[in-house]
Amino acid sequence: MTAYTERSQGSPWADFLSEQAQVLSIAFFFLVCVVFFAMTTDTFMTLGNLLNVIRQAAPILIVAVAMTFVIITGGIDLSVGSQVALVNAVAAIALAAGLPWPVVVVAMLCFGALIGLGQGWFVAYQGIPAFIVTLAGLSMLRGIALYLTQGYSIPIKGVPGFFALGRGELFGIPVPALIAIAVAILGYVVITSTRYGRQVVAVGSNMEAARRVGMPARWAIASVYVVAGVASALAGLLIAARLGSGSSNAAVGFELQVIAAVVLGGTSLMGGRGTIVGTILGTLTIAVIGNGLILMHISPFFTQIVTGAIILIAIWLNTRIFTANFRFGFARGNRP
Amino acid sequence: MSDRQQENAVAVGSGRVNPARNGRADGGRVPRIALRDIRKNFGSLQALRGVDLDIYPGECLGLVGDNAAGKSTLTKIISGTYIPDDGTMHLDGEPVRFSGPADARRRNIEMVFQDLSLCDHIDVAGNLFLGREVTRGPFLDRKTMLSEARKMLDALEIRIPRLSSKVAQLSGGQRQAIAIARAASFDPKVLIMDEPTSALAVAEVEAVLSLINRVKATGVSVILITHRLQDLFRVCDRIAVMYEGTMVAERSIAETDLEDLVKLIVGEKDER
Ligand SMILES: Nc1ncnc2c1ncn2[C@@H]1O[C@H](COP(=O)(O)OP(=O)(O)O)[C@@H](O)[C@H]1O
Ligand SMILES: [Mg+2]
C-alpha cells in the first residue's frame, strides 16, 4: 500500500516560532521602543504617562481591532476617521439639544452600524472595491460632519455620566482603556473561536472556497464594515467624552494610524492572515512612539515624519528579515 | 447499496461505445448517473454537442480529451455549476434537474476543483469542516473537530502529522488529499475530480491514486479528468474520450492501451 510521504515532524517550538514570527517581531520592536524612551526620557516610565498613553491609544485600538477584521477579509476601510468625526459631531449636537446621554450612545452605535452597512453593501453585494467605496465614504462623511457643524466645535455641557466614559477611571485605569481592552478581548475571541470569525478568515483566505462550502460569504464581507462602523462610533463617543466637545475636525489622519497599527501587527493586506494580539502590539507601538517623541521635545511636525519612517522600516523588517529568517532558519524537515 | 459487490462484478467489461439509450444498460442495472444528449452552448460555441454517458456505482470513469474538448463543462453540468441547454440527466434512475451547485451537493454529488478550494490560512481540521463547523454554544468546538478530522483522514489512510498546522504549510499531495477527504466526507454518491494529479510530484501522484482507489472502494462513483493517461490505468474501470464537444469513444480499461487512447484523443478515429 502506498503511504503518504510526510514531512518529518519539526519541533513544535519551531512551528510555533514560524507561525508567530510576525507577532514576535512586533513584540520585540515594541519592547525596543519602550526601552529606548525609558532610557532617553525621565517621564516616559511614570505611571501618569503610561496611563495617558493607554487613554490616548484606546480609540485607535478599538477601531484597529475592527480594522483587523476588515483587512483579514482582504478589504480596507479608509473612512473610519471620517466616521469618528461624524459621530463625534452628531453626538455633540444631540447632547446639546438635550437628549439623554444613554440614548445618544445607543443611537450613535446604531448610526455607525448603518453607515458600515451601507458601505459593506456596496463592497460585498455590488462588487465595488473597498478602497473606492470607503474613499468615497471618507470624503462624504467628513463633508457631512463639516456641513452639520459649519466647521465649528460644539461644546458638550453638564452630562457627567457621558464625560465619565472619556475621563473616568475604574481601579485606577482610565475607562476608555478598559473599554478598549474589552473590545480587544472580544475581537480576539470572535476571530479565533467563533463560527463568524472562521467565516471572516475564510472569505479573506479564499472567497471562492468559502462560497462553495456554503458559507454566507457576501454577508461575512459586508458585516466587517458594520463592525468597523460600530467601532468607529464607539471611538467617536469616547473622544467626544474626553474632549467635552464635538468637532468635524476630530480624528484627522485617524484612519492612517489605525491601518498602520494593524499592518504593523502583521496582518496581511492580502487578506486571510491577521491577529488581534499583533494589532494590540501595533497600536501600542504607535502610541508609544508618538508619546515618546513628544516627551523628547521633538517638534510635533517631526513626529509625523518619524512615525511614518518607523512604520515603514518596521514593516520592512517584518516582511523581509524576520519572516525570511524564521522560514529558512527553522525550516521543517524535507520529504524523504 | 447492498448489491454493490455484485454491481462491481458486472461493471468489468461493461464499457462499450454507444450504451443503450434507455438509461438502463447492462441488463437492468441502474446507472448512478445517466446523461442523455446533453448539449451546452456558450454563445455561438457549441461546448457540448449531445453527450451520452453512464456511470455506475463504485466505478471510476476516466474522462479524457484534448483541451477544450468539453470535459470540464460536462463535469460542471453534473455538479450543477452549469445548467444544460438540452438533454436529460438521471440520478439512480430518477430524472433530475439541478438548479445550482448547492442542489447537486444536496443530491450527494461532490466535486474537487482544480484549485482545491482550500483556505491556506486555516488549519487542516478547519478546512475539513469548512462551512459546517462544529460549535459548542457560540464557540468552535475545536477538540471535536480535531478528533473527527483525524477519523476522516484515518478512514482514507491519509497521514498528516499535525492537524492544527495551516494548510499553506503542507505539500501539494497533502493538500490534494485534504480536498479529496473533505469531498469524500460528505458521503457522496458521485465524486468528480478535475486534474487532481497535474501539479504533483511523482510520489504524491502515487499517494493520490491509491487514495482514489480507496474512495472508490467505499462505493462512490468517481469521475476523473486527467491529462496523465498512465494514471487512468491505475484507477479507472472505464475511459470516456471526448472530442470537440462529443463523446467519441468509451473503452473498458481491459480493452484499451495508451496508444489507442492517444489516437482517440487526437481524433484519428478507429473503425468502431
Ligand atoms: N464559461 C464559459 N464561457 C464561454 N465559453 C466557455 C466557458 N466554459 C468553457 N467554455 C468553452 O467551452 C469549450 C470547452 O471547455 P472545457 O469544458 O473547459 O474544456 P476542457 O475542460 O475539456 O479543456 C472551450 O472551447 C471553452 O473555451
Ligand atoms: Mg478543463
XYZ file of C-alpha atoms and ligand atoms in Angstrom:
636
model
C 0.000 0.000 0.000
C 1.368 3.356 -0.953
C 1.713 5.546 2.080
C 1.660 9.281 2.194
C 5.064 10.854 2.205
C 5.389 13.011 5.241
C 7.460 15.920 6.206
C 9.401 14.893 9.243
C 7.687 16.463 12.155
C 9.723 19.513 13.103
C 9.801 20.537 16.712
C 6.502 22.155 17.710
C 8.572 25.035 19.035
C 9.976 25.793 15.584
C 6.489 25.524 14.123
C 5.226 27.909 16.736
C 8.017 30.377 16.002
C 7.448 30.363 12.270
C 3.701 30.796 12.719
C 4.105 33.557 15.279
C 7.077 35.266 13.616
C 5.091 38.390 12.816
C 3.737 38.823 16.314
C 7.083 38.043 17.923
C 8.879 40.580 15.794
C 6.410 43.373 16.568
C 6.568 42.437 20.253
C 10.332 42.754 20.065
C 10.093 46.088 18.278
C 7.597 47.351 20.847
C 9.970 46.440 23.694
C 12.832 48.188 21.916
C 10.737 51.367 21.682
C 9.742 51.168 25.352
C 13.336 50.617 26.486
C 14.563 53.394 24.243
C 12.126 56.008 25.577
C 12.562 54.785 29.152
C 16.279 55.473 28.852
C 16.143 58.734 26.910
C 13.389 60.445 28.902
C 12.692 60.763 32.628
C 8.933 60.928 32.379
C 8.097 58.083 29.982
C 8.086 55.320 32.572
C 5.960 57.210 35.103
C 2.537 55.776 35.896
C 0.815 59.012 34.928
C 2.383 58.987 31.499
C 1.710 55.325 30.844
C -1.962 55.790 31.759
C -2.015 58.747 29.426
C -0.587 56.611 26.627
C -3.248 53.955 27.006
C -6.011 56.534 27.354
C -4.985 58.095 24.060
C -4.422 54.750 22.400
C -7.892 53.497 23.347
C -9.860 54.892 20.375
C -7.171 53.720 17.966
C -7.179 50.239 19.485
C -10.958 49.935 19.346
C -11.067 50.795 15.661
C -7.870 48.833 14.918
C -9.483 45.659 16.245
C -12.389 46.193 13.848
C -9.971 47.128 11.056
C -8.194 43.816 11.626
C -11.441 42.069 10.730
C -11.826 44.236 7.637
C -8.262 43.658 6.462
C -8.463 39.910 7.152
C -11.293 39.759 4.597
C -8.929 41.407 2.147
C -10.732 44.746 2.388
C -9.849 48.132 3.808
C -11.869 50.883 5.451
C -10.427 54.318 4.770
C -13.486 56.075 6.127
C -13.059 55.290 9.834
C -11.575 58.702 10.659
C -14.479 60.458 8.951
C -16.940 58.165 10.693
C -15.368 59.068 14.036
C -15.671 62.769 13.194
C -19.267 62.482 12.049
C -20.354 60.548 15.142
C -18.335 62.917 17.280
C -20.143 65.926 15.805
C -23.632 64.401 15.705
C -23.309 63.170 19.291
C -22.380 66.682 20.444
C -25.308 68.176 18.547
C -27.705 65.634 20.063
C -26.373 66.144 23.581
C -26.511 69.925 23.167
C -30.140 69.505 22.109
C -30.780 67.893 25.472
C -31.208 64.220 24.558
C -30.342 61.863 27.432
C -26.809 60.603 27.011
C -27.531 56.847 27.146
C -29.983 57.319 24.272
C -27.353 59.234 22.337
C -24.768 56.498 22.912
C -27.056 53.720 21.671
C -28.286 55.812 18.756
C -24.730 56.649 17.692
C -23.671 52.986 17.783
C -26.657 52.154 15.576
C -25.801 55.072 13.313
C -22.260 53.706 12.933
C -23.641 50.264 12.115
C -25.893 51.797 9.482
C -23.018 53.659 7.827
C -20.999 50.462 7.824
C -23.890 48.508 6.387
C -24.190 50.970 3.524
C -20.517 50.728 2.683
C -20.493 46.955 3.174
C -23.413 46.600 0.781
C -21.505 48.376 -1.980
C -18.392 46.297 -1.334
C -19.934 42.866 -0.852
C -23.080 42.906 -2.946
C -22.171 45.396 -5.675
C -18.575 44.305 -6.083
C -17.075 47.794 -5.890
C -13.532 47.697 -4.478
C -13.434 48.520 -0.773
C -10.756 51.100 -1.432
C -13.104 53.077 -3.685
C -16.239 52.752 -1.551
C -14.520 53.805 1.655
C -12.520 56.555 -0.055
C -15.848 57.998 -1.140
C -17.049 57.462 2.429
C -14.005 59.274 3.772
C -14.877 62.313 1.701
C -18.644 62.266 2.120
C -18.836 61.552 5.841
C -16.297 64.230 6.735
C -18.204 66.571 4.428
C -21.479 65.856 6.207
C -19.821 66.483 9.568
C -18.415 69.796 8.319
C -21.775 70.794 6.878
C -23.674 69.976 10.087
C -21.267 71.900 12.311
C -20.293 74.543 9.771
C -16.767 73.767 10.890
C -17.312 74.899 14.483
C -16.560 72.881 17.553
C -19.725 72.128 19.523
C -19.305 72.167 23.316
C -20.948 69.477 25.434
C -22.042 70.679 28.861
C -23.457 69.173 32.018
C -23.516 65.448 31.252
C -21.117 63.982 33.849
C -22.281 60.440 33.075
C -21.154 60.879 29.493
C -17.872 62.550 30.429
C -17.062 59.603 32.669
C -16.785 57.489 29.516
C -13.826 59.543 28.384
C -12.292 60.826 31.579
C -13.320 58.430 34.324
C -11.233 55.814 35.998
C -12.011 52.420 37.410
C -9.466 50.719 39.673
C -7.051 53.445 38.624
C -7.333 52.578 34.947
C -8.924 55.055 32.519
C -12.403 53.968 31.417
C -11.603 54.315 27.673
C -8.680 51.947 28.161
C -10.934 49.449 29.919
C -13.437 49.654 27.088
C -10.658 49.199 24.555
C -9.330 46.163 26.416
C -12.818 44.663 26.478
C -13.179 45.277 22.741
C -9.784 43.697 22.064
C -10.643 40.604 24.104
C -13.998 40.346 22.358
C -12.294 40.692 18.968
C -9.733 38.050 19.884
C -12.367 35.547 20.983
C -14.585 36.192 17.970
C -11.861 35.845 15.352
C -10.229 32.767 16.876
C -13.091 30.841 18.388
C -16.420 31.517 16.722
C -18.044 30.406 13.515
C -18.389 34.012 12.424
C -14.660 34.571 12.918
C -13.945 31.478 10.886
C -16.132 32.856 8.096
C -14.248 36.155 8.137
C -10.904 34.360 7.799
C -12.272 32.023 5.135
C -13.593 34.761 2.848
C -10.280 36.580 3.145
C -8.274 33.447 2.553
C -10.274 32.033 -0.343
C -13.544 33.703 -1.253
C -14.462 31.084 -3.830
C -13.861 28.223 -1.391
C -16.000 29.896 1.245
C -18.804 30.294 -1.254
C -18.535 26.702 -2.461
C -18.847 25.252 1.028
C -22.000 27.278 1.522
C -20.759 29.991 3.849
C -22.658 33.296 3.694
C -19.609 34.788 2.037
C -21.074 38.088 0.915
C -22.667 38.717 4.255
C -19.382 37.992 6.027
C -17.713 40.668 3.919
C -20.484 43.224 4.400
C -20.569 42.552 8.135
C -16.966 43.561 8.805
C -17.797 47.085 7.617
C -20.686 47.122 10.080
C -18.212 46.101 12.791
C -15.897 48.914 11.697
C -18.818 51.358 11.762
C -19.819 50.408 15.300
C -16.206 50.571 16.470
C -15.734 53.988 14.868
C -18.890 55.240 16.548
C -17.628 53.984 19.898
C -14.294 55.714 19.322
C -16.078 58.905 18.304
C -18.119 58.856 21.507
C -15.045 58.278 23.686
C -13.215 61.161 22.028
C -16.209 63.460 22.464
C -16.453 62.443 26.122
C -12.771 63.043 26.706
C -12.622 66.431 24.988
C -16.076 67.608 26.096
C -16.887 68.755 22.614
C -17.780 67.501 19.180
C -15.975 68.630 16.092
C -15.945 67.793 12.429
C -12.191 68.202 12.591
C -11.756 65.358 15.064
C -9.681 62.334 14.119
C -7.963 63.745 11.061
C -5.491 61.124 9.844
C -7.020 58.627 12.259
C -7.562 56.019 9.527
C -3.869 56.031 8.707
C -2.880 55.472 12.321
C -5.362 52.635 12.574
C -4.268 50.957 9.352
C -0.613 51.427 10.315
C -1.253 49.782 13.683
C -2.964 46.804 12.073
C -0.338 46.311 9.391
C 2.466 46.814 11.896
C 0.864 44.000 13.870
C 1.468 41.605 11.000
C -1.990 41.485 9.432
C -1.659 40.901 5.716
C -3.264 43.408 3.364
C -3.828 40.473 1.000
C -6.319 39.017 3.454
C -6.586 35.758 5.369
C -3.814 36.344 7.864
C -4.028 38.577 10.913
C -4.058 38.524 14.692
C -5.620 40.700 17.338
C -2.521 40.298 19.526
C -0.433 41.776 16.719
C -2.897 44.640 16.350
C -2.722 45.415 20.083
C 1.066 45.489 19.933
C 0.995 47.573 16.752
C -1.349 50.102 18.343
C 0.732 50.347 21.499
C 3.902 50.771 19.460
C 2.458 53.675 17.511
C 1.088 55.252 20.685
C 4.428 54.858 22.470
C 6.368 56.344 19.573
C 4.037 59.343 19.387
C 4.175 59.872 23.124
C 7.934 59.323 23.447
C 8.814 61.750 20.718
C 6.740 64.446 22.381
C 8.464 63.756 25.686
C 11.799 64.086 23.915
C 10.662 67.586 22.907
C 10.944 66.794 19.253
C 8.890 69.103 17.039
C 5.372 67.714 16.535
C 5.858 68.202 12.823
C 8.858 65.970 13.013
C 6.852 63.341 14.905
C 4.800 62.572 11.846
C 7.899 62.036 9.760
C 9.476 59.768 12.336
C 6.287 57.790 12.885
C 5.911 57.205 9.170
C 9.529 56.182 8.742
C 9.431 53.819 11.705
C 6.289 52.163 10.393
C 7.880 51.662 7.006
C 11.070 50.251 8.477
C 9.258 48.029 10.962
C 7.046 46.549 8.305
C 10.014 46.141 6.017
C 11.885 44.269 8.723
C 8.791 42.283 9.465
C 8.240 41.067 5.925
C 11.849 40.812 4.801
C 14.129 39.826 7.603
C 12.113 38.267 10.393
C 9.878 36.164 8.198
C 12.731 35.049 5.965
C 14.864 34.152 8.969
C 12.180 32.097 10.564
C 11.326 30.430 7.314
C 14.866 29.434 6.427
C 16.338 29.137 9.891
C 13.628 26.894 11.207
C 12.753 25.081 8.011
C 10.836 21.944 8.698
C 12.356 18.686 7.582
C 12.047 17.877 3.921
C 10.262 14.999 2.410
C 12.412 11.876 2.403
C -26.037 -0.038 -1.854
C -26.347 -3.628 -0.692
C -25.698 -5.047 -4.122
C -22.567 -3.018 -4.643
C -20.275 -6.029 -4.827
C -22.429 -7.615 -7.423
C -22.533 -4.416 -9.421
C -18.798 -4.133 -9.312
C -18.504 -7.610 -10.671
C -20.748 -6.784 -13.579
C -19.001 -3.499 -14.221
C -15.949 -5.263 -15.585
C -16.158 -5.292 -19.341
C -19.245 -3.146 -19.466
C -17.566 -0.310 -21.350
C -18.516 -0.056 -24.941
C -19.412 2.523 -27.491
C -22.979 3.804 -27.503
C -24.573 2.208 -24.498
C -28.283 1.555 -24.647
C -30.281 4.737 -24.881
C -32.887 3.986 -22.231
C -30.611 4.691 -19.281
C -30.862 1.052 -18.251
C -27.917 -0.528 -19.889
C -26.320 -3.767 -18.791
C -29.261 -5.941 -18.112
C -31.330 -3.646 -15.924
C -28.507 -2.296 -13.842
C -29.389 1.277 -12.939
C -26.574 3.729 -13.563
C -25.764 6.095 -10.761
C -25.822 8.855 -13.314
C -27.173 8.604 -16.832
C -26.692 11.513 -19.208
C -28.544 11.600 -22.492
C -27.996 14.015 -25.342
C -26.550 16.742 -23.141
C -25.999 19.994 -25.029
C -24.446 23.227 -23.876
C -23.680 26.336 -25.869
C -21.645 29.318 -24.789
C -22.916 31.944 -27.183
C -22.209 30.553 -30.623
C -19.721 27.994 -29.308
C -21.151 24.501 -29.033
C -19.219 23.323 -25.978
C -21.209 20.083 -25.773
C -22.998 18.695 -28.808
C -25.117 15.854 -27.468
C -23.239 13.771 -24.933
C -24.412 10.394 -23.625
C -22.747 8.889 -20.589
C -23.490 6.294 -17.905
C -21.617 5.979 -14.658
C -22.195 3.045 -12.314
C -21.839 2.800 -8.548
C -18.349 2.052 -7.307
C -16.907 2.674 -10.723
C -14.163 5.052 -11.716
C -14.660 6.680 -15.066
C -11.733 8.423 -16.692
C -12.669 11.421 -18.805
C -10.057 12.374 -21.355
C -9.860 14.613 -24.357
C -7.835 17.413 -25.826
C -8.001 20.891 -24.345
C -11.406 22.487 -24.930
C -12.973 19.116 -25.687
C -15.630 19.899 -23.100
C -14.552 17.754 -20.145
C -14.774 20.498 -17.550
C -18.065 21.719 -18.985
C -19.544 18.215 -18.744
C -18.465 17.762 -15.123
C -19.742 21.200 -14.249
C -23.120 20.185 -15.639
C -23.087 17.061 -13.466
C -22.100 19.126 -10.436
C -24.806 21.695 -11.076
C -22.495 24.604 -11.880
C -23.890 24.859 -15.421
C -27.425 24.116 -16.492
C -27.528 22.164 -19.768
C -29.370 23.716 -22.703
C -30.814 20.365 -23.685
C -30.737 16.728 -22.650
C -31.700 14.718 -19.613
C -29.951 13.533 -16.523
C -30.985 10.600 -14.315
C -29.644 10.022 -10.841
C -30.228 6.414 -9.715
C -32.906 6.143 -12.361
C -34.744 9.236 -11.262
C -34.822 12.255 -13.576
C -33.101 15.280 -12.038
C -32.507 18.894 -12.956
C -30.069 20.739 -10.736
C -30.771 24.378 -10.088
C -27.219 25.012 -8.892
C -24.158 23.531 -7.195
C -25.877 23.508 -3.793
C -28.701 21.468 -5.273
C -26.253 18.953 -6.723
C -24.432 18.691 -3.405
C -27.715 18.005 -1.656
C -28.078 15.072 -4.048
C -24.632 13.834 -2.937
C -22.626 14.938 -5.930
C -19.290 16.353 -4.833
C -16.570 17.948 -6.894
C -12.925 18.505 -6.094
C -11.997 21.577 -8.044
C -8.704 22.028 -9.797
C -7.805 24.850 -7.396
C -8.807 22.620 -4.443
C -10.857 25.309 -2.673
C -8.788 25.175 0.492
C -8.196 28.127 2.796
C -4.443 28.431 3.243
C -4.753 30.376 6.476
C -6.968 27.861 8.241
C -5.706 24.639 9.776
C -6.273 21.154 8.403
C -9.195 20.339 10.681
C -10.775 23.716 9.955
C -10.596 23.081 6.235
C -12.145 19.642 6.562
C -15.016 21.250 8.478
C -15.169 24.441 6.433
C -18.742 25.682 6.248
C -20.038 23.074 8.723
C -18.017 23.923 11.802
C -18.885 22.061 14.966
C -19.786 24.510 17.711
C -20.469 24.286 21.389
C -22.608 27.228 22.377
C -21.243 30.212 20.482
C -17.731 28.776 20.252
C -15.995 26.458 17.839
C -15.607 23.008 19.293
C -12.008 22.548 18.303
C -11.494 19.317 20.182
C -14.352 17.526 18.466
C -13.338 18.858 15.074
C -9.745 17.716 15.556
C -10.709 14.221 16.607
C -13.356 13.904 13.880
C -10.885 15.188 11.313
C -8.395 12.584 12.470
C -11.030 9.899 11.952
C -11.880 11.212 8.489
C -8.255 11.113 7.436
C -7.590 7.759 9.064
C -10.521 6.231 7.216
C -8.766 7.076 3.957
C -5.299 6.289 5.332
C -4.165 9.843 4.832
C -1.346 10.685 7.168
C -0.891 14.276 8.194
C 1.057 14.663 11.428
C -0.386 17.873 12.803
C -3.998 18.738 12.122
C -3.505 22.145 13.660
C -0.965 23.197 11.045
C -2.080 25.655 8.448
C -2.849 24.180 5.060
C -0.311 26.542 3.475
C 2.456 24.602 5.220
C 1.541 21.292 3.589
C 2.834 19.703 0.419
C 0.814 19.646 -2.797
C -0.084 15.994 -2.293
C -1.261 16.539 1.233
C -3.379 19.485 0.129
C -4.914 17.401 -2.623
C -5.574 14.622 -0.119
C -7.339 17.042 2.211
C -9.538 18.326 -0.595
C -10.442 14.758 -1.569
C -11.026 13.735 2.050
C -13.322 16.694 2.562
C -15.365 15.847 -0.523
C -15.458 12.171 0.469
C -16.637 13.028 3.974
C -19.903 14.384 2.615
C -20.826 10.786 1.847
C -21.027 11.415 -1.891
C -22.597 9.137 -4.433
C -20.571 10.749 -7.168
C -17.175 12.362 -6.719
C -15.779 14.403 -9.582
C -12.091 15.269 -9.700
C -10.676 17.704 -12.209
C -6.952 17.163 -12.783
C -6.103 16.053 -9.237
C -2.578 14.932 -10.097
C -1.472 17.508 -12.634
C 0.581 19.598 -10.200
C 2.046 16.839 -8.056
C 5.428 15.209 -7.644
C 5.760 11.532 -8.534
C 5.435 10.123 -5.026
C 2.440 12.349 -4.376
C 0.729 11.151 -7.545
C 1.061 7.577 -6.295
C -0.464 8.530 -2.986
C -3.396 10.355 -4.564
C -4.061 7.479 -6.970
C -4.235 4.970 -4.150
C -6.448 7.397 -2.260
C -8.806 7.470 -5.252
C -8.848 3.674 -5.188
C -9.795 3.694 -1.526
C -12.592 6.211 -2.121
C -13.830 4.075 -4.991
C -13.798 1.001 -2.770
C -16.344 2.666 -0.498
C -18.869 2.521 -3.339
C -18.507 6.073 -4.605
C -18.702 6.631 -8.344
C -15.618 8.579 -9.312
C -15.201 10.723 -12.402
C -11.578 11.533 -13.019
C -10.361 14.105 -15.519
C -6.678 13.878 -16.222
C -4.104 14.506 -18.886
C -1.821 11.879 -17.366
C -3.081 8.923 -19.337
C -0.919 6.413 -17.458
C -2.831 7.307 -14.270
C -6.078 6.133 -15.833
C -4.844 2.567 -15.970
C -4.133 2.634 -12.260
C -7.577 3.626 -11.020
C -10.208 3.632 -13.751
C -12.589 0.904 -14.796
C -13.676 2.716 -17.911
C -12.439 5.565 -20.024
C -14.575 8.002 -21.993
C -12.964 10.069 -24.702
C -14.318 13.463 -25.675
C -13.564 15.322 -28.851
C -14.871 18.768 -29.753
C -17.909 18.546 -27.525
C -18.897 14.973 -28.327
C -18.265 11.629 -26.707
C -16.279 9.780 -29.360
C -15.462 6.555 -27.556
C -15.836 4.571 -24.378
C -13.416 1.798 -23.545
C -13.225 -0.561 -20.670
C -9.758 -0.460 -19.255
C -9.062 -4.044 -20.299
C -9.679 -3.404 -23.953
C -7.511 -0.370 -24.497
C -3.964 0.861 -24.143
C -2.086 4.135 -24.203
C -1.591 4.133 -27.942
C -5.259 3.512 -28.599
C -6.249 6.336 -26.240
C -3.876 8.815 -27.813
C -5.345 8.040 -31.216
C -8.863 8.528 -29.911
C -7.972 11.795 -28.246
C -6.288 13.397 -31.242
C -9.140 12.332 -33.479
C -7.705 9.530 -35.600
C -10.952 7.700 -35.227
C -10.812 3.947 -35.310
C -13.295 1.948 -37.299
C -15.538 1.229 -34.334
N -17.985 29.845 -19.081
C -17.641 29.723 -20.374
N -17.950 30.708 -21.253
C -17.631 30.592 -22.549
N -17.001 29.542 -23.080
C -16.667 28.534 -22.263
C -16.961 28.574 -20.871
N -16.517 27.428 -20.312
C -15.957 26.721 -21.298
N -16.044 27.377 -22.469
C -15.575 26.866 -23.762
O -16.119 25.584 -23.944
C -15.174 24.728 -24.538
C -14.985 23.517 -23.676
O -14.289 23.923 -22.493
P -13.917 22.956 -21.329
O -15.111 22.173 -20.959
O -13.291 23.779 -20.282
O -12.826 22.018 -21.984
P -11.795 21.020 -21.319
O -12.037 21.011 -19.851
O -12.065 19.719 -21.973
O -10.435 21.518 -21.671
C -13.901 25.539 -24.730
O -13.867 25.985 -26.080
C -14.084 26.682 -23.791
O -13.436 27.833 -24.281
Mg -10.676 21.699 -18.100
